[in-house]
Amino acid sequence: MGSGSLSLEGRPEIMAGQPLLLQGFRGEINGTWHAATVTHCYEKQSGYTTEITLEAPDKGKEA
């Protein structure tokens, strides 16, 4: 497993570089992920959203 992305209603407390705990997804997705990039957007039509690019915590490490 390597990476993924999420789009949420605005969450100003989420910042790039922090760990995020995902729950309520398929078993292999649940767990702690690394927020690689976080973009906060405000648009008239969709309001305030937070876009997150996630990386598995062990990405880049050799087995």
N, CA, C and O atoms as a Tripos MOL2 file, in Angstrom:
@<TRIPOS>MOLECULE
protein
  252   251    63     0     0
PROTEIN
NO_CHARGES

@<TRIPOS>ATOM
      1 N           0.8650   -1.1740    0.0000 N.3       1 MET1
      2 CA          0.0000    0.0000    0.0000 C.3       1 MET1
      3 C           0.9030    1.2250    0.0000 C.2       1 MET1
      4 O           1.9370    1.2250    0.6680 O.2       1 MET1
      5 N           0.5340    2.2660   -0.7340 N.am      2 GLY2
      6 CA          1.4270    3.3870   -0.8620 C.3       2 GLY2
      7 C           0.8540    4.7550   -0.6150 C.2       2 GLY2
      8 O           1.3580    5.4810    0.2420 O.2       2 GLY2
      9 N          -0.2000    5.1430   -1.3460 N.am      3 SER3
     10 CA         -0.6900    6.5140   -1.2210 C.3       3 SER3
     11 C          -2.1830    6.5800   -1.5300 C.2       3 SER3
     12 O          -2.7870    5.6150   -1.9970 O.2       3 SER3
     13 N          -2.7560    7.7470   -1.2550 N.am      4 GLY4
     14 CA         -4.1680    7.9720   -1.5180 C.3       4 GLY4
     15 C          -4.4910    9.4350   -1.3200 C.2       4 GLY4
     16 O          -3.6020   10.2420   -1.0490 O.2       4 GLY4
     17 N          -5.7570    9.7800   -1.4520 N.am      5 SER5
     18 CA         -6.1550   11.1690   -1.2520 C.3       5 SER5
     19 C          -7.5520   11.2210   -0.6510 C.2       5 SER5
     20 O          -8.3520   10.2970   -0.8030 O.2       5 SER5
     21 N          -7.8200   12.3190    0.0310 N.am      6 LEU6
     22 CA         -9.1160   12.5660    0.6550 C.3       6 LEU6
     23 C          -9.5450   13.9880    0.3730 C.2       6 LEU6
     24 O          -8.7110   14.8850    0.2530 O.2       6 LEU6
     25 N         -10.8340   14.1920    0.2690 N.am      7 SER7
     26 CA        -11.4080   15.5290    0.1830 C.3       7 SER7
     27 C         -12.4420   15.6190    1.2960 C.2       7 SER7
     28 O         -13.3790   14.8220    1.3440 O.2       7 SER7
     29 N         -12.2740   16.5850    2.1890 N.am      8 LEU8
     30 CA        -13.1360   16.7310    3.3560 C.3       8 LEU8
     31 C         -13.7440   18.1160    3.4230 C.2       8 LEU8
     32 O         -13.2570   19.0470    2.7820 O.2       8 LEU8
     33 N         -14.8120   18.2530    4.1990 N.am      9 GLU9
     34 CA        -15.2700   19.5900    4.5480 C.3       9 GLU9
     35 C         -14.1050   20.2540    5.2640 C.2       9 GLU9
     36 O         -13.2950   19.5680    5.8880 O.2       9 GLU9
     37 N         -14.0070   21.5640    5.1880 N.am     10 GLY10
     38 CA        -12.8640   22.2940    5.7290 C.3      10 GLY10
     39 C         -12.4270   21.8560    7.1160 C.2      10 GLY10
     40 O         -13.2300   21.8140    8.0480 O.2      10 GLY10
     41 N         -11.1440   21.5290    7.2430 N.am     11 ARG11
     42 CA        -10.5560   21.1160    8.5140 C.3      11 ARG11
     43 C          -9.2580   21.9000    8.7180 C.2      11 ARG11
     44 O          -8.1830   21.4030    8.3860 O.2      11 ARG11
     45 N          -9.3440   23.1190    9.2610 N.am     12 PRO12
     46 CA         -8.1670   23.9770    9.3740 C.3      12 PRO12
     47 C          -7.0620   23.4230   10.2620 C.2      12 PRO12
     48 O          -5.9170   23.8630   10.1580 O.2      12 PRO12
     49 N          -7.3750   22.4690   11.1310 N.am     13 GLU13
     50 CA         -6.3610   21.9200   12.0330 C.3      13 GLU13
     51 C          -5.4390   20.9030   11.3670 C.2      13 GLU13
     52 O          -4.4200   20.5280   11.9460 O.2      13 GLU13
     53 N          -5.7790   20.4530   10.1620 N.am     14 ILE14
     54 CA         -4.9470   19.4720    9.4670 C.3      14 ILE14
     55 C          -3.8610   20.1930    8.6890 C.2      14 ILE14
     56 O          -4.1290   21.1170    7.9210 O.2      14 ILE14
     57 N          -2.6040   19.7420    8.9070 N.am     15 MET15
     58 CA         -1.4440   20.3470    8.2470 C.3      15 MET15
     59 C          -0.5690   19.2610    7.6360 C.2      15 MET15
     60 O          -0.5620   18.1220    8.1020 O.2      15 MET15
     61 N           0.1640   19.6180    6.5960 N.am     16 ALA16
     62 CA          1.0970   18.6870    5.9680 C.3      16 ALA16
     63 C           2.1380   18.2430    6.9850 C.2      16 ALA16
     64 O           2.5720   19.0220    7.8340 O.2      16 ALA16
     65 N           2.5260   16.9880    6.8850 N.am     17 GLY17
     66 CA          3.5630   16.4430    7.7420 C.3      17 GLY17
     67 C           3.0450   15.7350    8.9790 C.2      17 GLY17
     68 O           3.8020   15.0250    9.6410 O.2      17 GLY17
     69 N           1.7890   15.9090    9.3010 N.am     18 GLN18
     70 CA          1.2850   15.2870   10.5200 C.3      18 GLN18
     71 C           0.6980   13.9120   10.2310 C.2      18 GLN18
     72 O           0.2780   13.6410    9.1060 O.2      18 GLN18
     73 N           0.6650   13.0400   11.2430 N.am     19 PRO19
     74 CA          0.0180   11.7440   11.0710 C.3      19 PRO19
     75 C          -1.4980   11.8990   11.1500 C.2      19 PRO19
     76 O          -2.0060   12.7290   11.9030 O.2      19 PRO19
     77 N          -2.2140   11.0960   10.3690 N.am     20 LEU20
     78 CA         -3.6780   11.1000   10.3910 C.3      20 LEU20
     79 C          -4.1710    9.6760   10.6130 C.2      20 LEU20
     80 O          -3.7330    8.7530    9.9260 O.2      20 LEU20
     81 N          -5.0660    9.4930   11.5550 N.am     21 LEU21
     82 CA         -5.6420    8.1830   11.8350 C.3      21 LEU21
     83 C          -6.9240    8.0240   11.0290 C.2      21 LEU21
     84 O          -7.8890    8.7610   11.2340 O.2      21 LEU21
     85 N          -6.9310    7.0590   10.1100 N.am     22 LEU22
     86 CA         -8.1170    6.7800    9.3000 C.3      22 LEU22
     87 C          -8.8700    5.6070    9.9140 C.2      22 LEU22
     88 O          -8.2800    4.5720   10.2230 O.2      22 LEU22
     89 N         -10.1750    5.7760   10.0870 N.am     23 GLN23
     90 CA        -11.0250    4.7310   10.6470 C.3      23 GLN23
     91 C         -12.3140    4.6490    9.8480 C.2      23 GLN23
     92 O         -12.7730    5.6470    9.2930 O.2      23 GLN23
     93 N         -12.8950    3.4570    9.7920 N.am     24 GLY24
     94 CA        -14.1700    3.2750    9.1060 C.3      24 GLY24
     95 C         -14.0320    2.9270    7.6320 C.2      24 GLY24
     96 O         -15.0170    2.9490    6.8950 O.2      24 GLY24
     97 N         -12.8190    2.6070    7.1990 N.am     25 PHE25
     98 CA        -12.5630    2.2100    5.8160 C.3      25 PHE25
     99 C         -12.3160    0.7030    5.7730 C.2      25 PHE25
    100 O         -12.4620    0.0300    6.7930 O.2      25 PHE25
    101 N         -11.9450    0.1640    4.6160 N.am     26 ARG26
    102 CA        -11.5490   -1.2480    4.5250 C.3      26 ARG26
    103 C         -10.3840   -1.4990    5.4710 C.2      26 ARG26
    104 O          -9.6250   -0.5830    5.7870 O.2      26 ARG26
    105 N         -10.2440   -2.7260    5.9160 N.am     27 GLY27
    106 CA         -9.2210   -3.0900    6.8880 C.3      27 GLY27
    107 C          -7.8200   -2.6020    6.5790 C.2      27 GLY27
    108 O          -7.1430   -2.0790    7.4640 O.2      27 GLY27
    109 N          -7.3690   -2.7600    5.3380 N.am     28 GLU28
    110 CA         -5.9910   -2.3740    5.0020 C.3      28 GLU28
    111 C          -5.8020   -0.8620    4.9190 C.2      28 GLU28
    112 O          -4.6690   -0.3800    4.9010 O.2      28 GLU28
    113 N          -6.8930   -0.1160    4.8690 N.am     29 ILE29
    114 CA         -6.7910    1.3480    4.8150 C.3      29 ILE29
    115 C          -6.8080    1.9530    6.2150 C.2      29 ILE29
    116 O          -6.1600    2.9690    6.4670 O.2      29 ILE29
    117 N          -7.5490    1.3260    7.1220 N.am     30 ASN30
    118 CA         -7.5920    1.8250    8.4970 C.3      30 ASN30
    119 C          -6.1970    1.8530    9.0980 C.2      30 ASN30
    120 O          -5.4120    0.9250    8.9010 O.2      30 ASN30
    121 N          -5.8930    2.9010    9.8200 N.am     31 GLY31
    122 CA         -4.5940    3.0230   10.4760 C.3      31 GLY31
    123 C          -4.0420    4.4260   10.3260 C.2      31 GLY31
    124 O          -4.7300    5.3380    9.8670 O.2      31 GLY31
    125 N          -2.7970    4.5810   10.7180 N.am     32 THR32
    126 CA         -2.1490    5.8880   10.6830 C.3      32 THR32
    127 C          -1.4430    6.1000    9.3500 C.2      32 THR32
    128 O          -0.6760    5.2490    8.8990 O.2      32 THR32
    129 N          -1.7080    7.2400    8.7280 N.am     33 TRP33
    130 CA         -1.1070    7.6470    7.4660 C.3      33 TRP33
    131 C          -0.3910    8.9790    7.6660 C.2      33 TRP33
    132 O          -0.6260    9.6710    8.6560 O.2      33 TRP33
    133 N           0.4730    9.3330    6.7370 N.am     34 HIS34
    134 CA          1.2190   10.5950    6.7600 C.3      34 HIS34
    135 C           0.5650   11.5670    5.7760 C.2      34 HIS34
    136 O           0.3640   11.2200    4.6120 O.2      34 HIS34
    137 N           0.2310   12.7760    6.2280 N.am     35 ALA35
    138 CA         -0.3250   13.8060    5.3400 C.3      35 ALA35
    139 C           0.8220   14.4330    4.5520 C.2      35 ALA35
    140 O           1.5290   15.2980    5.0680 O.2      35 ALA35
    141 N           1.0100   14.0040    3.3120 N.am     36 ALA36
    142 CA          2.1120   14.5000    2.4810 C.3      36 ALA36
    143 C           1.8570   15.9350    2.0410 C.2      36 ALA36
    144 O           2.7380   16.7870    2.1590 O.2      36 ALA36
    145 N           0.6590   16.2080    1.5360 N.am     37 THR37
    146 CA          0.2790   17.5720    1.1620 C.3      37 THR37
    147 C          -1.1330   17.8410    1.6610 C.2      37 THR37
    148 O          -1.9770   16.9460    1.6960 O.2      37 THR37
    149 N          -1.3720   19.0790    2.0440 N.am     38 VAL38
    150 CA         -2.7000   19.5060    2.4920 C.3      38 VAL38
    151 C          -2.9880   20.8500    1.8430 C.2      38 VAL38
    152 O          -2.1930   21.7830    1.9510 O.2      38 VAL38
    153 N          -4.1290   20.9460    1.1670 N.am     39 THR39
    154 CA         -4.5330   22.1880    0.5210 C.3      39 THR39
    155 C          -5.9020   22.5910    1.0520 C.2      39 THR39
    156 O          -6.8590   21.8200    0.9960 O.2      39 THR39
    157 N          -5.9740   23.8060    1.5650 N.am     40 HIS40
    158 CA         -7.2330   24.3510    2.0630 C.3      40 HIS40
    159 C          -7.7760   25.3010    0.9960 C.2      40 HIS40
    160 O          -7.0760   26.2130    0.5570 O.2      40 HIS40
    161 N          -9.0290   25.0840    0.5820 N.am     41 CYS41
    162 CA         -9.6290   25.8880   -0.4820 C.3      41 CYS41
    163 C         -10.9710   26.4520   -0.0380 C.2      41 CYS41
    164 O         -11.7180   25.8100    0.7010 O.2      41 CYS41
    165 N         -11.2600   27.6500   -0.4950 N.am     42 TYR42
    166 CA        -12.5940   28.2030   -0.3150 C.3      42 TYR42
    167 C         -13.0990   28.6180   -1.6830 C.2      42 TYR42
    168 O         -12.4870   29.4450   -2.3590 O.2      42 TYR42
    169 N         -14.2150   28.0410   -2.0830 N.am     43 GLU43
    170 CA        -14.8460   28.3760   -3.3580 C.3      43 GLU43
    171 C         -16.3120   28.6910   -3.1050 C.2      43 GLU43
    172 O         -16.9500   28.0950   -2.2360 O.2      43 GLU43
    173 N         -16.8280   29.6230   -3.8660 N.am     44 LYS44
    174 CA        -18.2110   30.0590   -3.6800 C.3      44 LYS44
    175 C         -19.2010   28.8960   -3.7680 C.2      44 LYS44
    176 O         -20.1130   28.7940   -2.9470 O.2      44 LYS44
    177 N         -19.0250   28.0230   -4.7550 N.am     45 GLN45
    178 CA        -19.9640   26.9150   -4.9630 C.3      45 GLN45
    179 C         -19.8420   25.8120   -3.9140 C.2      45 GLN45
    180 O         -20.8500   25.3400   -3.3890 O.2      45 GLN45
    181 N         -18.6110   25.4000   -3.6070 N.am     46 SER46
    182 CA        -18.4160   24.2430   -2.7230 C.3      46 SER46
    183 C         -18.0580   24.6070   -1.2900 C.2      46 SER46
    184 O         -18.0010   23.7310   -0.4260 O.2      46 SER46
    185 N         -17.8170   25.8750   -1.0280 N.am     47 GLY47
    186 CA        -17.4630   26.2910    0.3350 C.3      47 GLY47
    187 C         -16.0260   25.9430    0.6770 C.2      47 GLY47
    188 O         -15.1620   25.8900   -0.1980 O.2      47 GLY47
    189 N         -15.7800   25.7080    1.9530 N.am     48 TYR48
    190 CA        -14.4370   25.4440    2.4570 C.3      48 TYR48
    191 C         -14.1680   23.9440    2.4420 C.2      48 TYR48
    192 O         -14.9160   23.1720    3.0420 O.2      48 TYR48
    193 N         -13.1020   23.5310    1.7580 N.am     49 THR49
    194 CA        -12.7190   22.1260    1.6940 C.3      49 THR49
    195 C         -11.2410   21.9630    2.0240 C.2      49 THR49
    196 O         -10.4550   22.9040    1.9200 O.2      49 THR49
    197 N         -10.8870   20.7600    2.4210 N.am     50 THR50
    198 CA         -9.4980   20.4010    2.6780 C.3      50 THR50
    199 C          -9.1770   19.1810    1.8270 C.2      50 THR50
    200 O          -9.8460   18.1530    1.9320 O.2      50 THR50
    201 N          -8.1550   19.2950    0.9850 N.am     51 GLU51
    202 CA         -7.7040   18.2100    0.1150 C.3      51 GLU51
    203 C          -6.4000   17.6720    0.6950 C.2      51 GLU51
    204 O          -5.4700   18.4370    0.9530 O.2      51 GLU51
    205 N          -6.3310   16.3550    0.9020 N.am     52 ILE52
    206 CA         -5.1660   15.7410    1.5370 C.3      52 ILE52
    207 C          -4.6100   14.6480    0.6430 C.2      52 ILE52
    208 O          -5.3600   13.8020    0.1560 O.2      52 ILE52
    209 N          -3.2930   14.6590    0.4220 N.am     53 THR53
    210 CA         -2.5970   13.5550   -0.2220 C.3      53 THR53
    211 C          -1.9180   12.7690    0.8850 C.2      53 THR53
    212 O          -1.1550   13.3250    1.6740 O.2      53 THR53
    213 N          -2.1970   11.4740    0.9410 N.am     54 LEU54
    214 CA         -1.7050   10.6090    2.0100 C.3      54 LEU54
    215 C          -0.6270    9.6660    1.5080 C.2      54 LEU54
    216 O          -0.6440    9.2390    0.3540 O.2      54 LEU54
    217 N           0.3110    9.3460    2.3910 N.am     55 GLU55
    218 CA          1.3080    8.3180    2.1130 C.3      55 GLU55
    219 C           1.3060    7.3410    3.2750 C.2      55 GLU55
    220 O           1.1400    7.7340    4.4300 O.2      55 GLU55
    221 N           1.4930    6.0630    2.9600 N.am     56 ALA56
    222 CA          1.6220    5.0620    4.0130 C.3      56 ALA56
    223 C           2.8490    5.4170    4.8440 C.2      56 ALA56
    224 O           3.8390    5.8950    4.2910 O.2      56 ALA56
    225 N           2.8140    5.1970    6.1510 N.am     57 PRO57
    226 CA          3.9240    5.6100    7.0080 C.3      57 PRO57
    227 C           5.2500    4.9470    6.6730 C.2      57 PRO57
    228 O           6.3040    5.5010    6.9850 O.2      57 PRO57
    229 N           5.2270    3.7640    6.0400 N.am     58 ASP58
    230 CA          6.4770    3.0800    5.7090 C.3      58 ASP58
    231 C           6.9090    3.2850    4.2670 C.2      58 ASP58
    232 O           7.8400    2.6210    3.8100 O.2      58 ASP58
    233 N           6.2490    4.2010    3.5230 N.am     59 LYS59
    234 CA          6.5990    4.4330    2.1220 C.3      59 LYS59
    235 C           8.0500    4.8990    2.0200 C.2      59 LYS59
    236 O           8.4790    5.7940    2.7480 O.2      59 LYS59
    237 N           8.7870    4.2880    1.1190 N.am     60 GLY60
    238 CA         10.1730    4.6760    0.9050 C.3      60 GLY60
    239 C          11.1620    3.8600    1.7180 C.2      60 GLY60
    240 O          12.3700    3.9740    1.5060 O.2      60 GLY60
    241 N          10.6800    3.0370    2.6450 N.am     61 LYS61
    242 CA         11.5650    2.1830    3.4370 C.3      61 LYS61
    243 C          11.6670    0.8280    2.7550 C.2      61 LYS61
    244 O          10.6810    0.2950    2.2450 O.2      61 LYS61
    245 N          12.8610    0.2870    2.7540 N.am     62 GLU62
    246 CA         13.0530   -1.0310    2.1580 C.3      62 GLU62
    247 C          12.7070   -2.1040    3.1690 C.2      62 GLU62
    248 O          12.9410   -1.9400    4.3660 O.2      62 GLU62
    249 N          12.1500   -3.2070    2.6830 N.am     63 ALA63
    250 CA         11.7650   -4.3120    3.5750 C.3      63 ALA63
    251 C          12.9640   -5.1340    3.9670 C.2      63 ALA63
    252 O          12.8300   -6.1050    4.7130 O.2      63 ALA63
@<TRIPOS>BOND
     1     1     2 1
     2     2     3 1
     3     3     4 2
     4     3     5 am
     5     5     6 1
     6     6     7 1
     7     7     8 2
     8     7     9 am
     9     9    10 1
    10    10    11 1
    11    11    12 2
    12    11    13 am
    13    13    14 1
    14    14    15 1
    15    15    16 2
    16    15    17 am
    17    17    18 1
    18    18    19 1
    19    19    20 2
    20    19    21 am
    21    21    22 1
    22    22    23 1
    23    23    24 2
    24    23    25 am
    25    25    26 1
    26    26    27 1
    27    27    28 2
    28    27    29 am
    29    29    30 1
    30    30    31 1
    31    31    32 2
    32    31    33 am
    33    33    34 1
    34    34    35 1
    35    35    36 2
    36    35    37 am
    37    37    38 1
    38    38    39 1
    39    39    40 2
    40    39    41 am
    41    41    42 1
    42    42    43 1
    43    43    44 2
    44    43    45 am
    45    45    46 1
    46    46    47 1
    47    47    48 2
    48    47    49 am
    49    49    50 1
    50    50    51 1
    51    51    52 2
    52    51    53 am
    53    53    54 1
    54    54    55 1
    55    55    56 2
    56    55    57 am
    57    57    58 1
    58    58    59 1
    59    59    60 2
    60    59    61 am
    61    61    62 1
    62    62    63 1
    63    63    64 2
    64    63    65 am
    65    65    66 1
    66    66    67 1
    67    67    68 2
    68    67    69 am
    69    69    70 1
    70    70    71 1
    71    71    72 2
    72    71    73 am
    73    73    74 1
    74    74    75 1
    75    75    76 2
    76    75    77 am
    77    77    78 1
    78    78    79 1
    79    79    80 2
    80    79    81 am
    81    81    82 1
    82    82    83 1
    83    83    84 2
    84    83    85 am
    85    85    86 1
    86    86    87 1
    87    87    88 2
    88    87    89 am
    89    89    90 1
    90    90    91 1
    91    91    92 2
    92    91    93 am
    93    93    94 1
    94    94    95 1
    95    95    96 2
    96    95    97 am
    97    97    98 1
    98    98    99 1
    99    99   100 2
   100    99   101 am
   101   101   102 1
   102   102   103 1
   103   103   104 2
   104   103   105 am
   105   105   106 1
   106   106   107 1
   107   107   108 2
   108   107   109 am
   109   109   110 1
   110   110   111 1
   111   111   112 2
   112   111   113 am
   113   113   114 1
   114   114   115 1
   115   115   116 2
   116   115   117 am
   117   117   118 1
   118   118   119 1
   119   119   120 2
   120   119   121 am
   121   121   122 1
   122   122   123 1
   123   123   124 2
   124   123   125 am
   125   125   126 1
   126   126   127 1
   127   127   128 2
   128   127   129 am
   129   129   130 1
   130   130   131 1
   131   131   132 2
   132   131   133 am
   133   133   134 1
   134   134   135 1
   135   135   136 2
   136   135   137 am
   137   137   138 1
   138   138   139 1
   139   139   140 2
   140   139   141 am
   141   141   142 1
   142   142   143 1
   143   143   144 2
   144   143   145 am
   145   145   146 1
   146   146   147 1
   147   147   148 2
   148   147   149 am
   149   149   150 1
   150   150   151 1
   151   151   152 2
   152   151   153 am
   153   153   154 1
   154   154   155 1
   155   155   156 2
   156   155   157 am
   157   157   158 1
   158   158   159 1
   159   159   160 2
   160   159   161 am
   161   161   162 1
   162   162   163 1
   163   163   164 2
   164   163   165 am
   165   165   166 1
   166   166   167 1
   167   167   168 2
   168   167   169 am
   169   169   170 1
   170   170   171 1
   171   171   172 2
   172   171   173 am
   173   173   174 1
   174   174   175 1
   175   175   176 2
   176   175   177 am
   177   177   178 1
   178   178   179 1
   179   179   180 2
   180   179   181 am
   181   181   182 1
   182   182   183 1
   183   183   184 2
   184   183   185 am
   185   185   186 1
   186   186   187 1
   187   187   188 2
   188   187   189 am
   189   189   190 1
   190   190   191 1
   191   191   192 2
   192   191   193 am
   193   193   194 1
   194   194   195 1
   195   195   196 2
   196   195   197 am
   197   197   198 1
   198   198   199 1
   199   199   200 2
   200   199   201 am
   201   201   202 1
   202   202   203 1
   203   203   204 2
   204   203   205 am
   205   205   206 1
   206   206   207 1
   207   207   208 2
   208   207   209 am
   209   209   210 1
   210   210   211 1
   211   211   212 2
   212   211   213 am
   213   213   214 1
   214   214   215 1
   215   215   216 2
   216   215   217 am
   217   217   218 1
   218   218   219 1
   219   219   220 2
   220   219   221 am
   221   221   222 1
   222   222   223 1
   223   223   224 2
   224   223   225 am
   225   225   226 1
   226   226   227 1
   227   227   228 2
   228   227   229 am
   229   229   230 1
   230   230   231 1
   231   231   232 2
   232   231   233 am
   233   233   234 1
   234   234   235 1
   235   235   236 2
   236   235   237 am
   237   237   238 1
   238   238   239 1
   239   239   240 2
   240   239   241 am
   241   241   242 1
   242   242   243 1
   243   243   244 2
   244   243   245 am
   245   245   246 1
   246   246   247 1
   247   247   248 2
   248   247   249 am
   249   249   250 1
   250   250   251 1
   251   251   252 2
@<TRIPOS>SUBSTRUCTURE
     1 MET1         2 RESIDUE 1 A MET
     2 GLY2         6 RESIDUE 1 A GLY
     3 SER3        10 RESIDUE 1 A SER
     4 GLY4        14 RESIDUE 1 A GLY
     5 SER5        18 RESIDUE 1 A SER
     6 LEU6        22 RESIDUE 1 A LEU
     7 SER7        26 RESIDUE 1 A SER
     8 LEU8        30 RESIDUE 1 A LEU
     9 GLU9        34 RESIDUE 1 A GLU
    10 GLY10       38 RESIDUE 1 A GLY
    11 ARG11       42 RESIDUE 1 A ARG
    12 PRO12       46 RESIDUE 1 A PRO
    13 GLU13       50 RESIDUE 1 A GLU
    14 ILE14       54 RESIDUE 1 A ILE
    15 MET15       58 RESIDUE 1 A MET
    16 ALA16       62 RESIDUE 1 A ALA
    17 GLY17       66 RESIDUE 1 A GLY
    18 GLN18       70 RESIDUE 1 A GLN
    19 PRO19       74 RESIDUE 1 A PRO
    20 LEU20       78 RESIDUE 1 A LEU
    21 LEU21       82 RESIDUE 1 A LEU
    22 LEU22       86 RESIDUE 1 A LEU
    23 GLN23       90 RESIDUE 1 A GLN
    24 GLY24       94 RESIDUE 1 A GLY
    25 PHE25       98 RESIDUE 1 A PHE
    26 ARG26      102 RESIDUE 1 A ARG
    27 GLY27      106 RESIDUE 1 A GLY
    28 GLU28      110 RESIDUE 1 A GLU
    29 ILE29      114 RESIDUE 1 A ILE
    30 ASN30      118 RESIDUE 1 A ASN
    31 GLY31      122 RESIDUE 1 A GLY
    32 THR32      126 RESIDUE 1 A THR
    33 TRP33      130 RESIDUE 1 A TRP
    34 HIS34      134 RESIDUE 1 A HIS
    35 ALA35      138 RESIDUE 1 A ALA
    36 ALA36      142 RESIDUE 1 A ALA
    37 THR37      146 RESIDUE 1 A THR
    38 VAL38      150 RESIDUE 1 A VAL
    39 THR39      154 RESIDUE 1 A THR
    40 HIS40      158 RESIDUE 1 A HIS
    41 CYS41      162 RESIDUE 1 A CYS
    42 TYR42      166 RESIDUE 1 A TYR
    43 GLU43      170 RESIDUE 1 A GLU
    44 LYS44      174 RESIDUE 1 A LYS
    45 GLN45      178 RESIDUE 1 A GLN
    46 SER46      182 RESIDUE 1 A SER
    47 GLY47      186 RESIDUE 1 A GLY
    48 TYR48      190 RESIDUE 1 A TYR
    49 THR49      194 RESIDUE 1 A THR
    50 THR50      198 RESIDUE 1 A THR
    51 GLU51      202 RESIDUE 1 A GLU
    52 ILE52      206 RESIDUE 1 A ILE
    53 THR53      210 RESIDUE 1 A THR
    54 LEU54      214 RESIDUE 1 A LEU
    55 GLU55      218 RESIDUE 1 A GLU
    56 ALA56      222 RESIDUE 1 A ALA
    57 PRO57      226 RESIDUE 1 A PRO
    58 ASP58      230 RESIDUE 1 A ASP
    59 LYS59      234 RESIDUE 1 A LYS
    60 GLY60      238 RESIDUE 1 A GLY
    61 LYS61      242 RESIDUE 1 A LYS
    62 GLU62      246 RESIDUE 1 A GLU
    63 ALA63      250 RESIDUE 1 A ALA
